[in-house]
DNA sequence: CAAAACAGGTTTGCAATACAAACTTGTTTC
DNA sequence: GAAACAAGTTTGTATTGCAAACCTGTTTTG
């Protein structure tokens, strides 16, 4: 019986917005909290400010998160929330990853 | 109890050579066969020739596959084999993916 | 048998990206 | 009140993924 792995074409269908590690990290954090501040996100991901800023912008453009700008006293604080679309995209992405992982316990 | 997801920093450590979908598809195919011809690889992945060529070159440069050039009669045939390093990299990658996937069966 | 079509790949050119350095705007400290 | 600092954004750059164009040899065809 010929070894029959996952469909290689399916791999090419992965959502590149989600697939990029920096953004996947961001979405992963956002998925587990209601709202996350820019600075917290930066600390927890280790991304540079510039990098984090552009990735969140890209995620917002994709409709996967929304940006909330507020003031903490008189200093401005930017926070993010994952959207339903973002959650859905992440779910789909996870499903696709599962599909391409070999079943647990191969020789 | 606060939801405690996967470590976001770990996501940034993913091997970008493997992480790129086209190359992941290639490695996935190579992992399940001893040797695979260029043309078969092209058909099964759906990649363009140019694209396939450059990705296999990158994988070879990374030491993840080796290229075998031979003749079938008088026409040249290029084939590829995954190396031990390639197999190891793929294994590690799979492990990392598993670590970042939420446990099966969440609400 | 010459030329035209074709096969198997590789190289080139280009648009898109990820990333951090430099900048901006406002606030706090000295 | 000048200088340092904070929170982000924009700019500049090197890298990348991709397919069109190219190359070398083989097969088909008029």
PDB file of C-alpha atoms (C1' of nucleotides) in Angstrom:
ATOM      1  CA  UNK A   1       0.000   0.000   0.000  1.00  0.00           C
ATOM      2  CA  UNK A   2       1.555   3.268  -1.164  1.00  0.00           C
ATOM      3  CA  UNK A   3       1.933   5.879   1.518  1.00  0.00           C
ATOM      4  CA  UNK A   4      -0.766   8.424   0.979  1.00  0.00           C
ATOM      5  CA  UNK A   5       0.049  11.726   2.618  1.00  0.00           C
ATOM      6  CA  UNK A   6      -1.919  14.976   2.725  1.00  0.00           C
ATOM      7  CA  UNK A   7      -2.953  16.749  -0.480  1.00  0.00           C
ATOM      8  CA  UNK A   8      -0.064  19.022  -1.489  1.00  0.00           C
ATOM      9  CA  UNK A   9      -2.375  21.389  -3.346  1.00  0.00           C
ATOM     10  CA  UNK A  10      -4.315  22.053  -0.190  1.00  0.00           C
ATOM     11  CA  UNK A  11      -1.155  23.377   1.392  1.00  0.00           C
ATOM     12  CA  UNK A  12      -0.984  26.076  -1.234  1.00  0.00           C
ATOM     13  CA  UNK A  13      -4.449  27.243  -0.269  1.00  0.00           C
ATOM     14  CA  UNK A  14      -3.398  28.331   3.192  1.00  0.00           C
ATOM     15  CA  UNK A  15      -4.445  31.880   3.998  1.00  0.00           C
ATOM     16  CA  UNK A  16      -1.210  33.855   3.729  1.00  0.00           C
ATOM     17  CA  UNK A  17      -2.541  36.591   5.929  1.00  0.00           C
ATOM     18  CA  UNK A  18      -2.792  34.095   8.766  1.00  0.00           C
ATOM     19  CA  UNK A  19       0.164  31.978   7.727  1.00  0.00           C
ATOM     20  CA  UNK A  20       2.788  34.631   8.307  1.00  0.00           C
ATOM     21  CA  UNK A  21       4.328  33.796  11.686  1.00  0.00           C
ATOM     22  CA  UNK A  22       4.193  37.292  13.122  1.00  0.00           C
ATOM     23  CA  UNK A  23       0.517  37.595  12.297  1.00  0.00           C
ATOM     24  CA  UNK A  24      -0.269  34.098  13.435  1.00  0.00           C
ATOM     25  CA  UNK A  25       1.310  34.967  16.757  1.00  0.00           C
ATOM     26  CA  UNK A  26      -0.769  38.116  16.974  1.00  0.00           C
ATOM     27  CA  UNK A  27      -4.004  36.354  16.116  1.00  0.00           C
ATOM     28  CA  UNK A  28      -3.210  33.586  18.545  1.00  0.00           C
ATOM     29  CA  UNK A  29      -2.841  36.053  21.362  1.00  0.00           C
ATOM     30  CA  UNK A  30      -5.923  37.998  20.362  1.00  0.00           C
ATOM     31  CA  UNK A  31      -7.977  34.834  20.155  1.00  0.00           C
ATOM     32  CA  UNK A  32      -7.506  34.163  23.828  1.00  0.00           C
ATOM     33  CA  UNK A  33      -8.408  37.566  25.211  1.00  0.00           C
ATOM     34  CA  UNK A  34     -11.122  40.101  24.641  1.00  0.00           C
ATOM     35  CA  UNK A  35      -8.850  43.035  24.077  1.00  0.00           C
ATOM     36  CA  UNK A  36      -5.091  43.370  24.023  1.00  0.00           C
ATOM     37  CA  UNK A  37      -2.995  46.510  24.146  1.00  0.00           C
ATOM     38  CA  UNK A  38      -0.265  47.324  21.666  1.00  0.00           C
ATOM     39  CA  UNK A  39       2.422  47.227  24.302  1.00  0.00           C
ATOM     40  CA  UNK A  40       1.333  43.973  25.800  1.00  0.00           C
ATOM     41  CA  UNK A  41       1.205  42.469  22.356  1.00  0.00           C
ATOM     42  CA  UNK A  42       4.681  43.730  21.676  1.00  0.00           C
ATOM     43  CA  UNK A  43       6.087  42.265  24.845  1.00  0.00           C
ATOM     44  CA  UNK A  44       4.436  38.931  24.461  1.00  0.00           C
ATOM     45  CA  UNK A  45       5.339  38.483  20.803  1.00  0.00           C
ATOM     46  CA  UNK A  46       8.746  40.118  20.907  1.00  0.00           C
ATOM     47  CA  UNK A  47       8.072  41.973  17.685  1.00  0.00           C
ATOM     48  CA  UNK A  48       9.523  45.421  17.105  1.00  0.00           C
ATOM     49  CA  UNK A  49       7.087  48.316  17.228  1.00  0.00           C
ATOM     50  CA  UNK A  50       7.335  48.993  13.537  1.00  0.00           C
ATOM     51  CA  UNK A  51       6.825  45.414  12.644  1.00  0.00           C
ATOM     52  CA  UNK A  52       3.929  44.989  14.998  1.00  0.00           C
ATOM     53  CA  UNK A  53       2.303  48.134  13.720  1.00  0.00           C
ATOM     54  CA  UNK A  54       2.432  47.081  10.099  1.00  0.00           C
ATOM     55  CA  UNK A  55       1.199  43.569  10.789  1.00  0.00           C
ATOM     56  CA  UNK A  56      -1.754  44.775  12.814  1.00  0.00           C
ATOM     57  CA  UNK A  57      -2.551  47.170  10.014  1.00  0.00           C
ATOM     58  CA  UNK A  58      -2.519  44.343   7.555  1.00  0.00           C
ATOM     59  CA  UNK A  59      -4.743  42.261   9.783  1.00  0.00           C
ATOM     60  CA  UNK A  60      -7.124  45.143  10.138  1.00  0.00           C
ATOM     61  CA  UNK A  61      -7.199  45.647   6.379  1.00  0.00           C
ATOM     62  CA  UNK A  62      -8.082  41.978   6.070  1.00  0.00           C
ATOM     63  CA  UNK A  63     -10.890  42.472   8.552  1.00  0.00           C
ATOM     64  CA  UNK A  64      -9.358  40.067  11.041  1.00  0.00           C
ATOM     65  CA  UNK A  65      -8.999  42.495  13.885  1.00  0.00           C
ATOM     66  CA  UNK A  66     -10.196  45.906  14.911  1.00  0.00           C
ATOM     67  CA  UNK A  67      -8.182  48.663  16.425  1.00  0.00           C
ATOM     68  CA  UNK A  68      -9.400  50.518  19.458  1.00  0.00           C
ATOM     69  CA  UNK A  69      -7.753  53.811  20.253  1.00  0.00           C
ATOM     70  CA  UNK A  70      -8.393  55.200  23.687  1.00  0.00           C
ATOM     71  CA  UNK A  71      -6.786  57.238  26.414  1.00  0.00           C
ATOM     72  CA  UNK A  72      -5.461  55.970  29.688  1.00  0.00           C
ATOM     73  CA  UNK A  73      -5.504  59.224  31.589  1.00  0.00           C
ATOM     74  CA  UNK A  74      -3.861  61.489  29.044  1.00  0.00           C
ATOM     75  CA  UNK A  75      -1.659  59.019  27.291  1.00  0.00           C
ATOM     76  CA  UNK A  76      -2.967  57.298  24.170  1.00  0.00           C
ATOM     77  CA  UNK A  77      -3.322  53.544  24.202  1.00  0.00           C
ATOM     78  CA  UNK A  78      -3.984  51.407  21.158  1.00  0.00           C
ATOM     79  CA  UNK A  79      -5.657  48.066  21.633  1.00  0.00           C
ATOM     80  CA  UNK A  80      -6.874  45.324  19.381  1.00  0.00           C
ATOM     81  CA  UNK A  81      -9.705  42.849  19.239  1.00  0.00           C
ATOM     82  CA  UNK A  82     -10.032  39.903  16.975  1.00  0.00           C
ATOM     83  CA  UNK A  83     -13.155  40.025  14.800  1.00  0.00           C
ATOM     84  CA  UNK A  84     -15.520  37.189  13.977  1.00  0.00           C
ATOM     85  CA  UNK A  85     -13.900  36.956  10.566  1.00  0.00           C
ATOM     86  CA  UNK A  86     -10.525  36.735  12.215  1.00  0.00           C
ATOM     87  CA  UNK A  87     -11.675  33.997  14.508  1.00  0.00           C
ATOM     88  CA  UNK A  88     -13.156  32.117  11.594  1.00  0.00           C
ATOM     89  CA  UNK A  89      -9.990  32.490   9.552  1.00  0.00           C
ATOM     90  CA  UNK A  90      -7.942  31.183  12.425  1.00  0.00           C
ATOM     91  CA  UNK A  91     -10.279  28.237  12.859  1.00  0.00           C
ATOM     92  CA  UNK A  92     -10.054  27.352   9.192  1.00  0.00           C
ATOM     93  CA  UNK A  93      -6.308  27.689   9.322  1.00  0.00           C
ATOM     94  CA  UNK A  94      -6.107  25.338  12.265  1.00  0.00           C
ATOM     95  CA  UNK A  95      -8.255  22.819  10.451  1.00  0.00           C
ATOM     96  CA  UNK A  96      -5.989  22.967   7.441  1.00  0.00           C
ATOM     97  CA  UNK A  97      -2.940  22.443   9.598  1.00  0.00           C
ATOM     98  CA  UNK A  98      -4.515  19.428  11.224  1.00  0.00           C
ATOM     99  CA  UNK A  99      -5.233  18.008   7.827  1.00  0.00           C
ATOM    100  CA  UNK A 100      -1.624  18.198   6.814  1.00  0.00           C
ATOM    101  CA  UNK A 101      -0.126  16.794   9.967  1.00  0.00           C
ATOM    102  CA  UNK A 102       0.637  13.098   9.832  1.00  0.00           C
ATOM    103  CA  UNK A 103      -1.430  11.031  12.198  1.00  0.00           C
ATOM    104  CA  UNK A 104       0.172  10.787  15.602  1.00  0.00           C
ATOM    105  CA  UNK A 105       2.560   7.910  16.016  1.00  0.00           C
ATOM    106  CA  UNK A 106       4.427   7.091  12.839  1.00  0.00           C
ATOM    107  CA  UNK A 107       7.551   4.899  12.823  1.00  0.00           C
TER     108      UNK A 107
ATOM    109  CA  UNK B   1      -8.772  30.376  35.039  1.00  0.00           C
ATOM    110  CA  UNK B   2      -7.261  32.538  32.311  1.00  0.00           C
ATOM    111  CA  UNK B   3      -7.095  30.905  28.926  1.00  0.00           C
ATOM    112  CA  UNK B   4      -3.529  29.948  28.342  1.00  0.00           C
ATOM    113  CA  UNK B   5      -2.769  29.429  24.662  1.00  0.00           C
ATOM    114  CA  UNK B   6       0.476  28.453  22.924  1.00  0.00           C
ATOM    115  CA  UNK B   7       3.609  30.536  23.297  1.00  0.00           C
ATOM    116  CA  UNK B   8       3.500  33.269  20.647  1.00  0.00           C
ATOM    117  CA  UNK B   9       7.261  33.565  20.565  1.00  0.00           C
ATOM    118  CA  UNK B  10       7.582  29.955  19.564  1.00  0.00           C
ATOM    119  CA  UNK B  11       5.563  30.707  16.465  1.00  0.00           C
ATOM    120  CA  UNK B  12       8.232  33.143  15.338  1.00  0.00           C
ATOM    121  CA  UNK B  13      10.805  30.386  15.523  1.00  0.00           C
ATOM    122  CA  UNK B  14       9.236  28.346  12.762  1.00  0.00           C
ATOM    123  CA  UNK B  15      11.724  27.370  10.077  1.00  0.00           C
ATOM    124  CA  UNK B  16      10.876  29.717   7.215  1.00  0.00           C
ATOM    125  CA  UNK B  17      12.416  27.385   4.703  1.00  0.00           C
ATOM    126  CA  UNK B  18       9.849  24.775   5.606  1.00  0.00           C
ATOM    127  CA  UNK B  19       7.058  27.165   6.432  1.00  0.00           C
ATOM    128  CA  UNK B  20       6.654  28.523   2.918  1.00  0.00           C
ATOM    129  CA  UNK B  21       3.629  26.670   1.504  1.00  0.00           C
ATOM    130  CA  UNK B  22       5.188  25.761  -1.832  1.00  0.00           C
ATOM    131  CA  UNK B  23       8.197  24.238  -0.104  1.00  0.00           C
ATOM    132  CA  UNK B  24       6.117  22.553   2.534  1.00  0.00           C
ATOM    133  CA  UNK B  25       4.121  20.945  -0.239  1.00  0.00           C
ATOM    134  CA  UNK B  26       7.299  19.783  -1.926  1.00  0.00           C
ATOM    135  CA  UNK B  27       8.775  18.376   1.258  1.00  0.00           C
ATOM    136  CA  UNK B  28       5.520  16.674   2.090  1.00  0.00           C
ATOM    137  CA  UNK B  29       5.517  14.877  -1.217  1.00  0.00           C
ATOM    138  CA  UNK B  30       9.180  14.004  -0.998  1.00  0.00           C
ATOM    139  CA  UNK B  31       8.746  12.646   2.499  1.00  0.00           C
ATOM    140  CA  UNK B  32       6.411   9.956   1.281  1.00  0.00           C
ATOM    141  CA  UNK B  33       8.460   8.598  -1.612  1.00  0.00           C
ATOM    142  CA  UNK B  34      12.039   7.637  -2.191  1.00  0.00           C
ATOM    143  CA  UNK B  35      12.536   9.725  -5.272  1.00  0.00           C
ATOM    144  CA  UNK B  36      10.233  12.046  -7.168  1.00  0.00           C
ATOM    145  CA  UNK B  37      10.675  13.475 -10.655  1.00  0.00           C
ATOM    146  CA  UNK B  38      10.415  17.149 -11.437  1.00  0.00           C
ATOM    147  CA  UNK B  39       7.401  16.661 -13.629  1.00  0.00           C
ATOM    148  CA  UNK B  40       5.517  14.529 -11.186  1.00  0.00           C
ATOM    149  CA  UNK B  41       6.229  17.077  -8.504  1.00  0.00           C
ATOM    150  CA  UNK B  42       4.974  19.800 -10.759  1.00  0.00           C
ATOM    151  CA  UNK B  43       1.733  18.020 -11.530  1.00  0.00           C
ATOM    152  CA  UNK B  44       1.009  17.031  -7.980  1.00  0.00           C
ATOM    153  CA  UNK B  45       1.749  20.443  -6.496  1.00  0.00           C
ATOM    154  CA  UNK B  46       0.405  22.547  -9.359  1.00  0.00           C
ATOM    155  CA  UNK B  47       3.398  24.869  -9.162  1.00  0.00           C
ATOM    156  CA  UNK B  48       4.753  26.508 -12.289  1.00  0.00           C
ATOM    157  CA  UNK B  49       8.055  25.213 -13.595  1.00  0.00           C
ATOM    158  CA  UNK B  50       9.916  28.342 -12.680  1.00  0.00           C
ATOM    159  CA  UNK B  51       8.487  28.428  -9.243  1.00  0.00           C
ATOM    160  CA  UNK B  52       9.133  24.776  -8.628  1.00  0.00           C
ATOM    161  CA  UNK B  53      12.673  25.105  -9.871  1.00  0.00           C
ATOM    162  CA  UNK B  54      13.535  27.955  -7.575  1.00  0.00           C
ATOM    163  CA  UNK B  55      11.962  26.362  -4.538  1.00  0.00           C
ATOM    164  CA  UNK B  56      13.764  23.092  -5.052  1.00  0.00           C
ATOM    165  CA  UNK B  57      16.965  25.053  -5.425  1.00  0.00           C
ATOM    166  CA  UNK B  58      16.324  26.779  -2.154  1.00  0.00           C
ATOM    167  CA  UNK B  59      15.578  23.483  -0.475  1.00  0.00           C
ATOM    168  CA  UNK B  60      18.737  22.038  -1.876  1.00  0.00           C
ATOM    169  CA  UNK B  61      20.754  25.019  -0.666  1.00  0.00           C
ATOM    170  CA  UNK B  62      19.274  24.405   2.778  1.00  0.00           C
ATOM    171  CA  UNK B  63      20.370  20.797   2.551  1.00  0.00           C
ATOM    172  CA  UNK B  64      16.814  19.531   2.760  1.00  0.00           C
ATOM    173  CA  UNK B  65      16.781  17.695  -0.534  1.00  0.00           C
ATOM    174  CA  UNK B  66      19.171  16.451  -3.132  1.00  0.00           C
ATOM    175  CA  UNK B  67      18.821  16.706  -6.844  1.00  0.00           C
ATOM    176  CA  UNK B  68      19.416  13.716  -9.066  1.00  0.00           C
ATOM    177  CA  UNK B  69      19.948  14.368 -12.739  1.00  0.00           C
ATOM    178  CA  UNK B  70      19.685  11.371 -15.013  1.00  0.00           C
ATOM    179  CA  UNK B  71      18.665  10.335 -18.481  1.00  0.00           C
ATOM    180  CA  UNK B  72      15.566   8.436 -19.423  1.00  0.00           C
ATOM    181  CA  UNK B  73      16.720   7.182 -22.809  1.00  0.00           C
ATOM    182  CA  UNK B  74      18.077  10.400 -24.245  1.00  0.00           C
ATOM    183  CA  UNK B  75      15.901  12.880 -22.472  1.00  0.00           C
ATOM    184  CA  UNK B  76      17.101  14.434 -19.244  1.00  0.00           C
ATOM    185  CA  UNK B  77      15.084  13.853 -16.113  1.00  0.00           C
ATOM    186  CA  UNK B  78      15.569  15.680 -12.851  1.00  0.00           C
ATOM    187  CA  UNK B  79      14.482  14.015  -9.667  1.00  0.00           C
ATOM    188  CA  UNK B  80      14.645  14.829  -6.003  1.00  0.00           C
ATOM    189  CA  UNK B  81      15.107  13.036  -2.738  1.00  0.00           C
ATOM    190  CA  UNK B  82      14.555  14.384   0.712  1.00  0.00           C
ATOM    191  CA  UNK B  83      17.670  14.255   2.881  1.00  0.00           C
ATOM    192  CA  UNK B  84      17.911  13.232   6.504  1.00  0.00           C
ATOM    193  CA  UNK B  85      18.188  16.895   7.413  1.00  0.00           C
ATOM    194  CA  UNK B  86      15.080  17.586   5.418  1.00  0.00           C
ATOM    195  CA  UNK B  87      13.186  14.837   7.157  1.00  0.00           C
ATOM    196  CA  UNK B  88      14.340  16.108  10.512  1.00  0.00           C
ATOM    197  CA  UNK B  89      13.350  19.669   9.687  1.00  0.00           C
ATOM    198  CA  UNK B  90       9.933  18.501   8.627  1.00  0.00           C
ATOM    199  CA  UNK B  91       9.531  16.505  11.800  1.00  0.00           C
ATOM    200  CA  UNK B  92      10.462  19.474  13.948  1.00  0.00           C
ATOM    201  CA  UNK B  93       8.114  21.651  11.985  1.00  0.00           C
ATOM    202  CA  UNK B  94       5.273  19.228  12.536  1.00  0.00           C
ATOM    203  CA  UNK B  95       5.996  19.177  16.234  1.00  0.00           C
ATOM    204  CA  UNK B  96       5.907  22.941  16.380  1.00  0.00           C
ATOM    205  CA  UNK B  97       2.595  23.020  14.574  1.00  0.00           C
ATOM    206  CA  UNK B  98       1.126  20.511  16.963  1.00  0.00           C
ATOM    207  CA  UNK B  99       2.246  22.671  19.837  1.00  0.00           C
ATOM    208  CA  UNK B 100       0.408  25.658  18.526  1.00  0.00           C
ATOM    209  CA  UNK B 101      -2.827  23.927  17.648  1.00  0.00           C
ATOM    210  CA  UNK B 102      -5.493  24.150  20.292  1.00  0.00           C
ATOM    211  CA  UNK B 103      -6.376  20.834  21.851  1.00  0.00           C
ATOM    212  CA  UNK B 104      -9.092  19.049  19.924  1.00  0.00           C
ATOM    213  CA  UNK B 105     -12.617  19.809  21.038  1.00  0.00           C
ATOM    214  CA  UNK B 106     -12.994  23.398  22.161  1.00  0.00           C
ATOM    215  CA  UNK B 107     -16.420  25.046  22.482  1.00  0.00           C
TER     216      UNK B 107
ATOM    217  C1'  DC C   1      16.273  17.079 -44.288  1.00  0.00           C
ATOM    218  C1'  DA C   2      15.369  21.687 -42.765  1.00  0.00           C
ATOM    219  C1'  DA C   3      12.357  24.044 -39.971  1.00  0.00           C
ATOM    220  C1'  DA C   4       9.042  24.262 -36.850  1.00  0.00           C
ATOM    221  C1'  DA C   5       6.995  22.640 -32.686  1.00  0.00           C
ATOM    222  C1'  DC C   6       7.823  20.650 -28.283  1.00  0.00           C
ATOM    223  C1'  DA C   7      10.054  19.092 -23.540  1.00  0.00           C
ATOM    224  C1'  DG C   8      12.468  19.805 -19.515  1.00  0.00           C
ATOM    225  C1'  DG C   9      14.303  23.017 -16.784  1.00  0.00           C
ATOM    226  C1'  DT C  10      16.790  27.596 -15.496  1.00  0.00           C
ATOM    227  C1'  DT C  11      17.353  32.494 -15.355  1.00  0.00           C
ATOM    228  C1'  DT C  12      15.546  37.069 -15.322  1.00  0.00           C
ATOM    229  C1'  DG C  13      12.411  40.775 -14.047  1.00  0.00           C
ATOM    230  C1'  DC C  14       9.092  42.410 -11.105  1.00  0.00           C
ATOM    231  C1'  DA C  15       5.687  43.274  -7.611  1.00  0.00           C
ATOM    232  C1'  DA C  16       4.879  42.233  -2.845  1.00  0.00           C
ATOM    233  C1'  DT C  17       6.702  41.484   1.678  1.00  0.00           C
ATOM    234  C1'  DA C  18       8.825  41.577   6.337  1.00  0.00           C
ATOM    235  C1'  DC C  19      11.580  44.077   9.045  1.00  0.00           C
ATOM    236  C1'  DA C  20      13.851  47.811  11.776  1.00  0.00           C
ATOM    237  C1'  DA C  21      15.605  52.572  11.672  1.00  0.00           C
ATOM    238  C1'  DA C  22      14.153  56.963  11.643  1.00  0.00           C
ATOM    239  C1'  DC C  23      10.503  60.066  12.381  1.00  0.00           C
ATOM    240  C1'  DT C  24       6.219  62.229  14.706  1.00  0.00           C
ATOM    241  C1'  DT C  25       3.399  63.803  18.304  1.00  0.00           C
ATOM    242  C1'  DG C  26       2.593  64.365  22.718  1.00  0.00           C
ATOM    243  C1'  DT C  27       4.074  63.858  27.905  1.00  0.00           C
ATOM    244  C1'  DT C  28       6.961  63.737  31.822  1.00  0.00           C
ATOM    245  C1'  DT C  29      11.208  64.838  34.176  1.00  0.00           C
ATOM    246  C1'  DC C  30      15.032  67.776  35.502  1.00  0.00           C
TER     247       DC C  30
ATOM    248  C1'  DG D   1      11.851  75.307  29.387  1.00  0.00           C
ATOM    249  C1'  DA D   2      14.961  71.954  27.539  1.00  0.00           C
ATOM    250  C1'  DA D   3      15.848  67.388  27.454  1.00  0.00           C
ATOM    251  C1'  DA D   4      14.555  62.778  27.858  1.00  0.00           C
ATOM    252  C1'  DC D   5      10.881  59.568  27.177  1.00  0.00           C
ATOM    253  C1'  DA D   6       6.496  56.993  25.337  1.00  0.00           C
ATOM    254  C1'  DA D   7       3.496  55.243  21.940  1.00  0.00           C
ATOM    255  C1'  DG D   8       2.960  54.388  17.545  1.00  0.00           C
ATOM    256  C1'  DT D   9       3.544  55.326  12.302  1.00  0.00           C
ATOM    257  C1'  DT D  10       6.062  56.001   8.123  1.00  0.00           C
ATOM    258  C1'  DT D  11       9.989  55.318   5.284  1.00  0.00           C
ATOM    259  C1'  DG D  12      13.783  52.742   3.312  1.00  0.00           C
ATOM    260  C1'  DT D  13      15.741  48.434   2.147  1.00  0.00           C
ATOM    261  C1'  DA D  14      16.884  43.765   1.422  1.00  0.00           C
ATOM    262  C1'  DT D  15      14.509  39.459   0.577  1.00  0.00           C
ATOM    263  C1'  DT D  16      11.173  36.814  -1.399  1.00  0.00           C
ATOM    264  C1'  DG D  17       7.710  34.325  -4.288  1.00  0.00           C
ATOM    265  C1'  DC D  18       6.162  34.102  -8.726  1.00  0.00           C
ATOM    266  C1'  DA D  19       5.692  33.541 -13.823  1.00  0.00           C
ATOM    267  C1'  DA D  20       7.401  35.177 -18.308  1.00  0.00           C
ATOM    268  C1'  DA D  21      11.039  34.710 -21.113  1.00  0.00           C
ATOM    269  C1'  DC D  22      14.812  32.107 -22.245  1.00  0.00           C
ATOM    270  C1'  DC D  23      17.949  28.030 -23.258  1.00  0.00           C
ATOM    271  C1'  DT D  24      19.308  23.482 -24.887  1.00  0.00           C
ATOM    272  C1'  DG D  25      18.250  19.540 -26.844  1.00  0.00           C
ATOM    273  C1'  DT D  26      14.625  16.266 -29.103  1.00  0.00           C
ATOM    274  C1'  DT D  27      10.767  15.038 -31.907  1.00  0.00           C
ATOM    275  C1'  DT D  28       7.554  15.954 -35.478  1.00  0.00           C
ATOM    276  C1'  DT D  29       6.236  17.551 -39.948  1.00  0.00           C
ATOM    277  C1'  DG D  30       6.036  19.609 -44.756  1.00  0.00           C
TER     278       DG D  30
END
